[in-house]
PDB file of C-alpha atoms and ligand atoms in Angstrom:
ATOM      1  CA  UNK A 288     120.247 100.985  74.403  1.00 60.00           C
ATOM      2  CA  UNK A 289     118.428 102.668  77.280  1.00 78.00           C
ATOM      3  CA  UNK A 290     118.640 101.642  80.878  1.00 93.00           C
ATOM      4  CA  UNK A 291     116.150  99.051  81.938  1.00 98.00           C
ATOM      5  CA  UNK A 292     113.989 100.169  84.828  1.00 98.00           C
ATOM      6  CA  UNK A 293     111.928  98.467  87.547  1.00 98.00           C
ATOM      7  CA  UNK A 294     108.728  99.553  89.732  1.00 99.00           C
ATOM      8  CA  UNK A 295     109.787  98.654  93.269  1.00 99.00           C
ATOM      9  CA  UNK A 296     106.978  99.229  96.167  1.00 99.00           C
ATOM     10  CA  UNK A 297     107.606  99.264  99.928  1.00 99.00           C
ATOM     11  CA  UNK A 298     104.404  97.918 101.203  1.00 99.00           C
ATOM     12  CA  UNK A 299     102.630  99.243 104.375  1.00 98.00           C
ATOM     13  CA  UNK A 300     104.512  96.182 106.664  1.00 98.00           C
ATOM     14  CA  UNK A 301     108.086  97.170 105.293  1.00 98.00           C
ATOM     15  CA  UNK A 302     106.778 101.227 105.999  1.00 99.00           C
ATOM     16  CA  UNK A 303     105.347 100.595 109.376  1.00 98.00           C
ATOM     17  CA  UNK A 304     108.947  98.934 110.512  1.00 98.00           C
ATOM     18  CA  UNK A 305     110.973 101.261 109.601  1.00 98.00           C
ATOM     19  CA  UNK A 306     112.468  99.627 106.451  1.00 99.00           C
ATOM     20  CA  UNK A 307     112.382 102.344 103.665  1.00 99.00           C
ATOM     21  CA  UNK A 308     116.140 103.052 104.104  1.00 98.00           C
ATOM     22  CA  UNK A 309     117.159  99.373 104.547  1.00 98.00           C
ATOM     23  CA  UNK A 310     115.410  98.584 101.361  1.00 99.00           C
ATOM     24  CA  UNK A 311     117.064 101.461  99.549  1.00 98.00           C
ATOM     25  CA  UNK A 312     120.155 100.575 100.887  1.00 98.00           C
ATOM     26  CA  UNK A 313     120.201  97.259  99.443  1.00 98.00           C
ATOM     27  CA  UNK A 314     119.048  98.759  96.146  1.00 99.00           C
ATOM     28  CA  UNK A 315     121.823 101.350  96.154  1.00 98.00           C
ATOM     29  CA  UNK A 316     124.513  99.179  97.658  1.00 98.00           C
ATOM     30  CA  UNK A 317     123.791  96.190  94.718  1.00 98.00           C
ATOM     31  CA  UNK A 318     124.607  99.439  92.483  1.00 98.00           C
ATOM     32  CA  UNK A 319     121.099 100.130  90.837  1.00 98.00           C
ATOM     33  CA  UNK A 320     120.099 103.862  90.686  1.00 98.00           C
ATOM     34  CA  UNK A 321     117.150 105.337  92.148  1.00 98.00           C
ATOM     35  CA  UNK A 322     115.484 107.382  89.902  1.00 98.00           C
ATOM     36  CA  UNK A 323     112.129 108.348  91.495  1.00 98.00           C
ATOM     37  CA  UNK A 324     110.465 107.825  94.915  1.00 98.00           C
ATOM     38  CA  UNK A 325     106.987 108.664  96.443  1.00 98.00           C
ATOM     39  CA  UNK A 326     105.176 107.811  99.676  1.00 98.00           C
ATOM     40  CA  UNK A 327     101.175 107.770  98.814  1.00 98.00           C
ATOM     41  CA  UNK A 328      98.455 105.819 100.155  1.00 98.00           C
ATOM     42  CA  UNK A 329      97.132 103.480  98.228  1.00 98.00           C
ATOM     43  CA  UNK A 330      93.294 103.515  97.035  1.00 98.00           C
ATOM     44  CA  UNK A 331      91.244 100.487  95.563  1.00 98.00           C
ATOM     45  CA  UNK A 332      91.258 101.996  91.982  1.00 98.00           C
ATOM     46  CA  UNK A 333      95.071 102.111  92.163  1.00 98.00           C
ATOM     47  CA  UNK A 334      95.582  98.580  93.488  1.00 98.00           C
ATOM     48  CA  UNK A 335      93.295  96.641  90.812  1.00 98.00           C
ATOM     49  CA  UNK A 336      95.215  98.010  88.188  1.00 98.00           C
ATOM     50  CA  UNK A 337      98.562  97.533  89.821  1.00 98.00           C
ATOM     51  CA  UNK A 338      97.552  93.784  90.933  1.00 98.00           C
ATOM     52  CA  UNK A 339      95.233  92.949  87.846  1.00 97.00           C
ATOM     53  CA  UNK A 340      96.546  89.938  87.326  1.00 97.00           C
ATOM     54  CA  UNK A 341      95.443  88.534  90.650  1.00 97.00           C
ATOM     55  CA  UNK A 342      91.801  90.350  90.333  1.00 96.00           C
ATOM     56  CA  UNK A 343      89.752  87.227  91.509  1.00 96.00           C
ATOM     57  CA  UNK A 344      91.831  84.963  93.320  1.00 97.00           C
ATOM     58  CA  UNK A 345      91.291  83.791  96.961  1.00 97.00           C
ATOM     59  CA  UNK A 346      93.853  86.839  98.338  1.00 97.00           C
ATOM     60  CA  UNK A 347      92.942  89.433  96.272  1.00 98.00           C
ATOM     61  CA  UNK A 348      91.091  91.200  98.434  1.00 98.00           C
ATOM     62  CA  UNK A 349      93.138  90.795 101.784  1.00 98.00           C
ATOM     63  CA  UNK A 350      96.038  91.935  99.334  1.00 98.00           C
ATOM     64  CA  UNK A 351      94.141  94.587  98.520  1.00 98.00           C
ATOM     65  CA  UNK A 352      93.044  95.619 102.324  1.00 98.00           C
ATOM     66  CA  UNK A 353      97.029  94.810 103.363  1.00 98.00           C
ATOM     67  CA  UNK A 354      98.264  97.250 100.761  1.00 98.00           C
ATOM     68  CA  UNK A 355      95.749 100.175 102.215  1.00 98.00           C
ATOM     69  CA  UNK A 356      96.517  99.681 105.431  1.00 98.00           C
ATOM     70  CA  UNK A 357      98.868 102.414 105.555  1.00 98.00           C
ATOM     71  CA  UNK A 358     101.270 104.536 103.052  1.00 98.00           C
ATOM     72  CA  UNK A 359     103.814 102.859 100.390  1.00 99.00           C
ATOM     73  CA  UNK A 360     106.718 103.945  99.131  1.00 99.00           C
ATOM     74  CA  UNK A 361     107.107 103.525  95.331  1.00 99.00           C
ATOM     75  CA  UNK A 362     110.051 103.868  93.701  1.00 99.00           C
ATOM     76  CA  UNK A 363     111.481 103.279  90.474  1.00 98.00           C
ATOM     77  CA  UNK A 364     114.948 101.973  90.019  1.00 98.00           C
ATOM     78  CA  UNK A 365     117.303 101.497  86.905  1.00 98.00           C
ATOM     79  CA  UNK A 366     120.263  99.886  85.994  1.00 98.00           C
ATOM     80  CA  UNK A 367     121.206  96.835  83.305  1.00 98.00           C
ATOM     81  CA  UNK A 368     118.911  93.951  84.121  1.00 98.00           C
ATOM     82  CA  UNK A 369     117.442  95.835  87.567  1.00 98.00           C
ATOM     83  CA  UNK A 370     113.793  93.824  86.916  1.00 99.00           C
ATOM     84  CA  UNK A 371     115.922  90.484  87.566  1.00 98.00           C
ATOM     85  CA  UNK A 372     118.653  91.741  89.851  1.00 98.00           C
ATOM     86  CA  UNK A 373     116.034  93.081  91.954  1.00 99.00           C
ATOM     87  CA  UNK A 374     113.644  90.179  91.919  1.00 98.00           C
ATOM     88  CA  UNK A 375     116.754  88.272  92.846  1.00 98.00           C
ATOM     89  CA  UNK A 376     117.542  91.197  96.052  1.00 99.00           C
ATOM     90  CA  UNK A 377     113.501  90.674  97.285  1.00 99.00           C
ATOM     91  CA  UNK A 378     113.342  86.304  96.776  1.00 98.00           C
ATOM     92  CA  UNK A 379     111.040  84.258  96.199  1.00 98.00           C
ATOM     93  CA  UNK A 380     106.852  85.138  97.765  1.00 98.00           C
ATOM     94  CA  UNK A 381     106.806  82.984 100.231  1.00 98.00           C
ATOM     95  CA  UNK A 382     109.316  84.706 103.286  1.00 98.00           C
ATOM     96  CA  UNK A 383     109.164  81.387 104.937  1.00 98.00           C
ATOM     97  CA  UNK A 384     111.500  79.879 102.523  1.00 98.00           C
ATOM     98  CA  UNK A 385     113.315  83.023 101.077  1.00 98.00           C
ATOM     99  CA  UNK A 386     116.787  82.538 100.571  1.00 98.00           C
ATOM    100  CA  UNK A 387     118.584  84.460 103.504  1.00 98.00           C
ATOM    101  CA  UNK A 388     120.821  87.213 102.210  1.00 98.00           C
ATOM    102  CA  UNK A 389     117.432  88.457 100.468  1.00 99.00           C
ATOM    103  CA  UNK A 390     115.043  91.178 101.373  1.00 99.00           C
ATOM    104  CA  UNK A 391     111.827  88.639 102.258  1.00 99.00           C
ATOM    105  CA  UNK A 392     114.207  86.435 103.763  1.00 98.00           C
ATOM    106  CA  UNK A 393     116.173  88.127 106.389  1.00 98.00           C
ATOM    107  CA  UNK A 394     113.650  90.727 106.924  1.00 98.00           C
ATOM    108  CA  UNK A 395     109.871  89.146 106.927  1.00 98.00           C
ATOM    109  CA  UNK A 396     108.130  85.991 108.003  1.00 98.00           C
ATOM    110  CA  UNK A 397     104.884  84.329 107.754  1.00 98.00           C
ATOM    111  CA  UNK A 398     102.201  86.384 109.526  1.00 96.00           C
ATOM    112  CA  UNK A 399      99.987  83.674 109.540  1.00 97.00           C
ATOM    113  CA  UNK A 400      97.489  86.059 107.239  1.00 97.00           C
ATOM    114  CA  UNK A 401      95.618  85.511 104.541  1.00 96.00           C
ATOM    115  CA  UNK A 402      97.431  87.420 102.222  1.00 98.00           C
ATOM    116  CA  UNK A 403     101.347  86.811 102.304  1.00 98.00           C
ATOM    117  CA  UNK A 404     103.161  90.212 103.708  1.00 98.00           C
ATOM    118  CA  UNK A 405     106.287  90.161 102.034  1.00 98.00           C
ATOM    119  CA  UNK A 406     107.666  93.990 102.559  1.00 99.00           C
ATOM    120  CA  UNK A 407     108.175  94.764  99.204  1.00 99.00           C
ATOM    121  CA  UNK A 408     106.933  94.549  95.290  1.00 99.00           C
ATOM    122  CA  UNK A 409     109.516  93.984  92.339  1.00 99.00           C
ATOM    123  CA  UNK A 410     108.030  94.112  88.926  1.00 98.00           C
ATOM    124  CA  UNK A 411     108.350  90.673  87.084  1.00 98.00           C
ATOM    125  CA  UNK A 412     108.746  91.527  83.216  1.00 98.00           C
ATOM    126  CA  UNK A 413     109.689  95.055  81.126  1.00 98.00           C
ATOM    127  CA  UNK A 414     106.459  94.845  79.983  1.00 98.00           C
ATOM    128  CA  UNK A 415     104.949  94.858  83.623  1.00 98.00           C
ATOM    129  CA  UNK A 416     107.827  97.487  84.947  1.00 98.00           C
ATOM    130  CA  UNK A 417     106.608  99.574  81.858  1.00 98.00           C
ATOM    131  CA  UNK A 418     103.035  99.588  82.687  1.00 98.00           C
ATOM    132  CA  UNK A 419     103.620  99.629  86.951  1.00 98.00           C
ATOM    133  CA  UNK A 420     105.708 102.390  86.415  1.00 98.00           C
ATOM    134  CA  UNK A 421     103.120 104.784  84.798  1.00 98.00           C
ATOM    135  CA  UNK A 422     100.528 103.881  87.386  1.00 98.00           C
ATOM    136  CA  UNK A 423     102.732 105.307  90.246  1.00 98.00           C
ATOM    137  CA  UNK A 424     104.521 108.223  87.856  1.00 98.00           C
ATOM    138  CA  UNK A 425     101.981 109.194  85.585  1.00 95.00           C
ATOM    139  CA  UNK A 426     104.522 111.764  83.963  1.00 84.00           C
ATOM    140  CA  UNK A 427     107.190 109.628  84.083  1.00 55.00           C
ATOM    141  CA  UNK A 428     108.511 107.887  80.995  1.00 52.00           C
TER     142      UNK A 428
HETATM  143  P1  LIG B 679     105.390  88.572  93.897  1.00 84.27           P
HETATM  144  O1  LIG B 679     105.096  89.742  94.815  1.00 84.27           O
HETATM  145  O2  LIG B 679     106.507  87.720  94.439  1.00 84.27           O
HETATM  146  O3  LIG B 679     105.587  88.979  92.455  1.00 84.27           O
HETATM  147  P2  LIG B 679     102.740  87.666  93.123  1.00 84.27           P
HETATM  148  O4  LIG B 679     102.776  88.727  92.078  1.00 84.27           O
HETATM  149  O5  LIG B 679     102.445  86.272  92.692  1.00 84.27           O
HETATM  150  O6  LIG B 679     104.105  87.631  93.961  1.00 84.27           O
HETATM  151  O7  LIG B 679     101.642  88.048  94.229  1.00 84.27           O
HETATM  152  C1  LIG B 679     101.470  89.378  94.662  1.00 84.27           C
HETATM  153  C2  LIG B 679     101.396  89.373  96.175  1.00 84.27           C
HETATM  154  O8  LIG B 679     100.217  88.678  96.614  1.00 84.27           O
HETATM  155  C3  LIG B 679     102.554  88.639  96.844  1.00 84.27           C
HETATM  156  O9  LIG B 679     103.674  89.480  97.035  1.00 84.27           O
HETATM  157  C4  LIG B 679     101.954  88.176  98.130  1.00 84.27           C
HETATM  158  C5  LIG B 679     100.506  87.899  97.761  1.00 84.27           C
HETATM  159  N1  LIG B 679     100.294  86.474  97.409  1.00 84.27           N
HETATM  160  C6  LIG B 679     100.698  85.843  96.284  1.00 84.27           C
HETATM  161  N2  LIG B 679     100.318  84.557  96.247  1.00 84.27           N
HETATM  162  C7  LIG B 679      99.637  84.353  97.412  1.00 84.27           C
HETATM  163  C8  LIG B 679      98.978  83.221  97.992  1.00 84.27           C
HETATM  164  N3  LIG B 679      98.941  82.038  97.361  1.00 84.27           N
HETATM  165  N4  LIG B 679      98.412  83.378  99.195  1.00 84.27           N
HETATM  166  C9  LIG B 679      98.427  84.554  99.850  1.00 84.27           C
HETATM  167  N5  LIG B 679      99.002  85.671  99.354  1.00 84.27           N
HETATM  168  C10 LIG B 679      99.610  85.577  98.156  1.00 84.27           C
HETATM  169 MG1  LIG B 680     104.179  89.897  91.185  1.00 84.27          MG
END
């Protein structure tokens, strides 16, 4: 059975306030490995396939302007059950009510935006973590 991996994204608010290491941190300390990492900018092409499930709702297009507003950090992670566990490390959207002890919820708040700024991106389902993950590593497998 191979290793199940996960397409994690430090978005432009997490980047701009210094959190790449505290985010790895908490991905290293839980015990997942890090397997890949890039800082890019994101374009418009790269976001509507990455987001294309939210293509046409209300905040698709301040979610789209939030996540060019400056560089990302993508990285892929891996470990039993990482797409959960990390899901579990981020919490729930909305950082309002995150759970404390998670990612959103010690580390971000509402903005009062119109697009929720949340820090960071977990993919939801292998299938998703699959097809997220060749987006931001085209040669990776
Ligand atoms: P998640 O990132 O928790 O998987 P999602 O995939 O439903 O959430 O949405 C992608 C991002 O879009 C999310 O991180 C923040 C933003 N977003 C989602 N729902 C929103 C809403 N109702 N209003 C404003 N922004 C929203
Ligand atoms: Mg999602």
């Amino acid at each position: 059975m191979s290793t199940e991996k996960t397409l994690i994204l430090v978005k432009p608010d997490g980047v701009r306030r210094g959190l790449v290491g505290e985010v790895i941190s908490r991905i290293e300390t839980k015990g997942y490995a890090i397997d890949a990492l890039r800082m890019l900018q994101a374009d418009e092409a790269l976001l509507a396939q990455h987001y294309a499930e939210h293509v046409g709702k209300p905040f698709y297009d301040p979610l789209v302007e939030f996540m060019m507003s400056g560089p990302i950090v993508a990285i892929v992670a891996s470990g039993n059950r990482v797409i959960e566990g990390f899901r579990s490390l981020a919490g729930v959207t909305d950082p309002t009510v995150a759970a404390p002890g998670t990612i959103r919820g010690d580390l971000a708040r509402d903005q009062g935006t119109k697009v929720i700024q949340n820090l960071v991106h977990g993919s939801d389902s292998p299938e998703s973590a699959a097809r997220e993950i060749q987006i931001f590593f085209p040669s990776n497998k």
